[in-house]
Short mmCIF file of C-alpha atoms and ligand atoms in Angstrom, two decimals:
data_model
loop_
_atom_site.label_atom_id
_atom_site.label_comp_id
_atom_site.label_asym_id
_atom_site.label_seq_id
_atom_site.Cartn_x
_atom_site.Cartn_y
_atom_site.Cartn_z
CA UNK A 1 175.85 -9.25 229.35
CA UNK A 2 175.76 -5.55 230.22
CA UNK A 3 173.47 -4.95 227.36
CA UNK A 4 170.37 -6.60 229.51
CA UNK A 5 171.12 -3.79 232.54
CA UNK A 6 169.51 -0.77 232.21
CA UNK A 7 169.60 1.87 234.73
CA UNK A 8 166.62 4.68 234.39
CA UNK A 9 165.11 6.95 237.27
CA UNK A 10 161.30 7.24 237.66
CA UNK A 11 158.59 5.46 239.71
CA UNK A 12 159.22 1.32 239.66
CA UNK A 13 155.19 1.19 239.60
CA UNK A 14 155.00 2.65 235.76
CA UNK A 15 157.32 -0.51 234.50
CA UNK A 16 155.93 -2.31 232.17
CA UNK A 17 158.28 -6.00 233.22
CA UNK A 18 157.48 -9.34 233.88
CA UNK A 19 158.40 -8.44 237.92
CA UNK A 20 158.99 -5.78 239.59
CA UNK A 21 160.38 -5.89 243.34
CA UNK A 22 159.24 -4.55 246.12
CA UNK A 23 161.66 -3.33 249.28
CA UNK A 24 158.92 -4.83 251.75
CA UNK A 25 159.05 -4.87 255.23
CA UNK A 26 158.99 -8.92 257.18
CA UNK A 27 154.98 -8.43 257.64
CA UNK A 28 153.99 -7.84 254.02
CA UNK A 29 151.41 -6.01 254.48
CA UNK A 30 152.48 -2.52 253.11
CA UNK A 31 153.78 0.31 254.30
CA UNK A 32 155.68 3.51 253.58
CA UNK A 33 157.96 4.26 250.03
CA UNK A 34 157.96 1.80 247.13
CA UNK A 35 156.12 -0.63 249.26
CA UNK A 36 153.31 2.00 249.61
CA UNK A 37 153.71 3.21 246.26
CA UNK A 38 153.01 -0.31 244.86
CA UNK A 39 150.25 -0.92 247.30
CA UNK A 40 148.34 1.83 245.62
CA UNK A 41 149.07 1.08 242.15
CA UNK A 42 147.72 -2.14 242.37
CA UNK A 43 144.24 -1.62 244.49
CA UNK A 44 143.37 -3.71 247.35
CA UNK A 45 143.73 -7.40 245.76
CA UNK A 46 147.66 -6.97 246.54
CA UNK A 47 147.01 -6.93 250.23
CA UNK A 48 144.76 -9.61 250.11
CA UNK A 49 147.06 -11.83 248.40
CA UNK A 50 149.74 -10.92 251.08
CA UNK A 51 147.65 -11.67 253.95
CA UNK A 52 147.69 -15.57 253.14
CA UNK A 53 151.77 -15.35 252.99
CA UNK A 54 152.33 -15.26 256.37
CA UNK A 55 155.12 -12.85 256.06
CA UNK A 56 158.71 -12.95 255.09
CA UNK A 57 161.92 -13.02 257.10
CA UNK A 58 164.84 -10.58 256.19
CA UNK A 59 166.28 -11.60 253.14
CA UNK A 60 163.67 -14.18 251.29
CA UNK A 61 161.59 -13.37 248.95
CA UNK A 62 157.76 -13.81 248.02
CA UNK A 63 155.87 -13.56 244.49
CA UNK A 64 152.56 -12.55 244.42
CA UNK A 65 150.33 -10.84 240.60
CA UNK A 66 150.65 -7.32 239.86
CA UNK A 67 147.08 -6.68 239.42
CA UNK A 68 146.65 -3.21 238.08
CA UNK A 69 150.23 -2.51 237.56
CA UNK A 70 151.91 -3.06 233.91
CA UNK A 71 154.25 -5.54 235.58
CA UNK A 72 152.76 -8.84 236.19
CA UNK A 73 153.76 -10.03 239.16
CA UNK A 74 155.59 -8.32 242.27
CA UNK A 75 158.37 -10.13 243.98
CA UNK A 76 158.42 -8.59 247.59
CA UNK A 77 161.60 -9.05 249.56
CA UNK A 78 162.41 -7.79 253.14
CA UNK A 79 166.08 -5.86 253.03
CA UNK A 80 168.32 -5.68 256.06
CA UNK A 81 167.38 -2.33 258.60
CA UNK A 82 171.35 -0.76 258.52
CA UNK A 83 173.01 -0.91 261.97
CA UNK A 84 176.42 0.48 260.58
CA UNK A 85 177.31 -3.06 258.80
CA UNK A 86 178.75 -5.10 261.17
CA UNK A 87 175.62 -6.77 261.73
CA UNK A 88 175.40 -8.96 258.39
CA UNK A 89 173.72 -6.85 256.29
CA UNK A 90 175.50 -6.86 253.52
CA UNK A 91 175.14 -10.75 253.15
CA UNK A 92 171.47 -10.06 253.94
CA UNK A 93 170.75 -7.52 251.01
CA UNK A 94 173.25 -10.04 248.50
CA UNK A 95 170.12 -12.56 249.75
CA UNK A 96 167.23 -10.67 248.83
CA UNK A 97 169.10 -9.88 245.28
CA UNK A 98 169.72 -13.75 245.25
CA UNK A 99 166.12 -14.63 245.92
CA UNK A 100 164.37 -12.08 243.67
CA UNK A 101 166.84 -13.85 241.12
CA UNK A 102 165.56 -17.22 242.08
CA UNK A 103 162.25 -16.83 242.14
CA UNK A 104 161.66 -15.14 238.57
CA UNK A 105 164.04 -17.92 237.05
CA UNK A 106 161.45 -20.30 239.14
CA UNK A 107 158.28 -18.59 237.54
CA UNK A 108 159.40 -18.90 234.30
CA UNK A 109 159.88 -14.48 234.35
CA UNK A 110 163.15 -13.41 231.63
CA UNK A 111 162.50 -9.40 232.76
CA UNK A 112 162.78 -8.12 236.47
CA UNK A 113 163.25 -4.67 237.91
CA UNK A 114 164.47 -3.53 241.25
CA UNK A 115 164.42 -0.28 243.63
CA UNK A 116 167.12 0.88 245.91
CA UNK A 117 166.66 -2.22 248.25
CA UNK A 118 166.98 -0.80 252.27
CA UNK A 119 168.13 2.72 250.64
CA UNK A 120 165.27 4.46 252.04
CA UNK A 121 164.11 4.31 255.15
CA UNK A 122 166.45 1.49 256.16
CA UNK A 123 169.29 3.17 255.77
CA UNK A 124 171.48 1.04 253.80
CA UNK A 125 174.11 3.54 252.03
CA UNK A 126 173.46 3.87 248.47
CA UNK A 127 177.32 3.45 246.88
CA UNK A 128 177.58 0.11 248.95
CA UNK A 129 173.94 -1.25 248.23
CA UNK A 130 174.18 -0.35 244.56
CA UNK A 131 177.47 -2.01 244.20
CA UNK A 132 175.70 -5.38 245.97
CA UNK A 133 173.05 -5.25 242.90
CA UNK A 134 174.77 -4.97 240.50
CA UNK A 135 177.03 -7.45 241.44
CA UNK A 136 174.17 -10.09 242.15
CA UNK A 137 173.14 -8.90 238.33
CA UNK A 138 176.20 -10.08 236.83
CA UNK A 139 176.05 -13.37 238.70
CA UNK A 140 172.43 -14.02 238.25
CA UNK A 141 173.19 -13.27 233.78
CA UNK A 142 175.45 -15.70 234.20
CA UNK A 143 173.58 -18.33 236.06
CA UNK A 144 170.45 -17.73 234.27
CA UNK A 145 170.59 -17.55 230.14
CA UNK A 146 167.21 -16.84 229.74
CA UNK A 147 167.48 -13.60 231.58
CA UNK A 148 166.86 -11.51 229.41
CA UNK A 149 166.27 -7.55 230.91
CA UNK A 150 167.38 -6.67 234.61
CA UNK A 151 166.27 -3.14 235.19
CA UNK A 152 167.39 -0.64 238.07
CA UNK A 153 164.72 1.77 239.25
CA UNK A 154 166.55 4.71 240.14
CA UNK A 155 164.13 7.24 241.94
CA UNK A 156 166.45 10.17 242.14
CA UNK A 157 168.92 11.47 239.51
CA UNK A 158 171.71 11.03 241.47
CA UNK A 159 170.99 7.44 242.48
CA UNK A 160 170.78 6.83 238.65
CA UNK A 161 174.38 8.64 238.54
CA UNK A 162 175.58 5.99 241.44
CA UNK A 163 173.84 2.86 239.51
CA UNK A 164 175.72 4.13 236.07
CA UNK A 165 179.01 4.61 238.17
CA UNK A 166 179.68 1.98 240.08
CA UNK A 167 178.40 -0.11 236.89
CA UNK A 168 181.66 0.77 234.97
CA UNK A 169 183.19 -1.11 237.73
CA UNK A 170 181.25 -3.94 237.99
CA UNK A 171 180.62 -4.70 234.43
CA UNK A 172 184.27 -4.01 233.16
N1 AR6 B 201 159.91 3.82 242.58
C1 AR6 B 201 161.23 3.55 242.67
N2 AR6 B 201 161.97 3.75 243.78
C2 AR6 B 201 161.32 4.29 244.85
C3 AR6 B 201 159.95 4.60 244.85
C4 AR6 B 201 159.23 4.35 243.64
N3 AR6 B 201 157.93 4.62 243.53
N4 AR6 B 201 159.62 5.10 246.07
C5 AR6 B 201 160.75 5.10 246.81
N5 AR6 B 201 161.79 4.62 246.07
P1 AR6 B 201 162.14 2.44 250.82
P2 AR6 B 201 163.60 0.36 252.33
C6 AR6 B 201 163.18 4.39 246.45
O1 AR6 B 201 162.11 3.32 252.00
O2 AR6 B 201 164.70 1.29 252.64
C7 AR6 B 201 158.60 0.66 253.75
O3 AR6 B 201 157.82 1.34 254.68
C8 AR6 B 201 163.75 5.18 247.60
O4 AR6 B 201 164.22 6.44 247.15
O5 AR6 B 201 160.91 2.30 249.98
O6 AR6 B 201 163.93 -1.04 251.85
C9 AR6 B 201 158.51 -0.85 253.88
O7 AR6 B 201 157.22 -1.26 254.28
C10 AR6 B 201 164.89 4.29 248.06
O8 AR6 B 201 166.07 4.52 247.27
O9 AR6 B 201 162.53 0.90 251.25
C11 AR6 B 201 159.53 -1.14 254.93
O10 AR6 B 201 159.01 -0.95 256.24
C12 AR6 B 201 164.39 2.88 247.75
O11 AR6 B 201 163.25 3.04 246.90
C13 AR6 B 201 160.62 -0.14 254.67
O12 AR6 B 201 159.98 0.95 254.02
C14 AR6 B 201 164.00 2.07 248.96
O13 AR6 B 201 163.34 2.90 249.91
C15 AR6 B 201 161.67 -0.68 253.73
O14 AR6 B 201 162.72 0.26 253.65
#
């Protein structure tokens, strides 16, 4: 099972996947980080597709075409805001893992890559959130045989360090 995880750092807009994910905010309608990042990867038809979603409540997800990225579709999901973790977040973030999940075994998608989910300027801490997606990766190869590559996007070297650590643990 471990053999479908990879870990690599870089920008999640230059994967070439069937889905990549984006850490979206509940409007959908862009914004800062990998959310903005994505926004201008794909051109303008992105938005457009968002405006008819209506938006997304913490933890769901959405799928909408990549457009001009490599990947060809986005799955945006909305990760908790970090209020020092006694507010639910953890089983928020496990949701939007969950969802993503879902949704590509829905649409038929065997590859999917993920960013740092509420790392950034949610504030989620990184050991704790990695450990969450990594753990929702195990579950999800095991509910879903046809998975067949589950990628973390890594945008620093040391989150890629965290990612490969805590995946000893999880993947024993
Ligand atoms: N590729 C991969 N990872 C990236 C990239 C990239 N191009 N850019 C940033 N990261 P953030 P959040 C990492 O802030 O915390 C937006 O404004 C980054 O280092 O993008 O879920 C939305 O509209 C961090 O580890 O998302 C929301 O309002 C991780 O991606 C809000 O930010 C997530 O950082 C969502 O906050």
């Amino acid at each position: 099972m471990r053999e479908k995880v990879d870990i690599v750092q870089g920008d999640i807009t230059k994967v070439a996947v069937d889905a990549i994910v984006n850490a979206a905010n509940s409007s959908l309608l862009g914004g800062g980080g990998v959310d903005g990042a994505i926004h201008r990867a794909t051109g303008p038809e992105l938005l457009a597709e968002c405006r008819a979603l209506g938006g997304c409540p913490t933890g769901a997800a959405k799928i909408t075409k990549g457009y001009r990225l490599p990947a060809r579709h986005v799955i945006h999901t909305v990760g908790p805001v970090w209020h020092g973790g006694g507010s639910g977040e953890a089983e928020q973030l496990r949701s939007c893992y969950r969802n993503c999940f879902r949704l590509a075994h829905e649409n038929g998608l065997t590859g999917i890559a993920f960013p740092a989910i509420s790392t950034g300027v949610y504030g989620y801490p990184k050991g704790p959130a990695c450990r969450i997606a990594l753990e929702e990766a195990k579950a999800a190869l095991a509910s879903y045989p046809e998975l067949g590559k589950i990628i973390f996007v890594a945008f620093s070297a040391e989150d890629a360090e965290t990612y490969r650590e805590t995946m000893q643990e999880v993947f024993l």
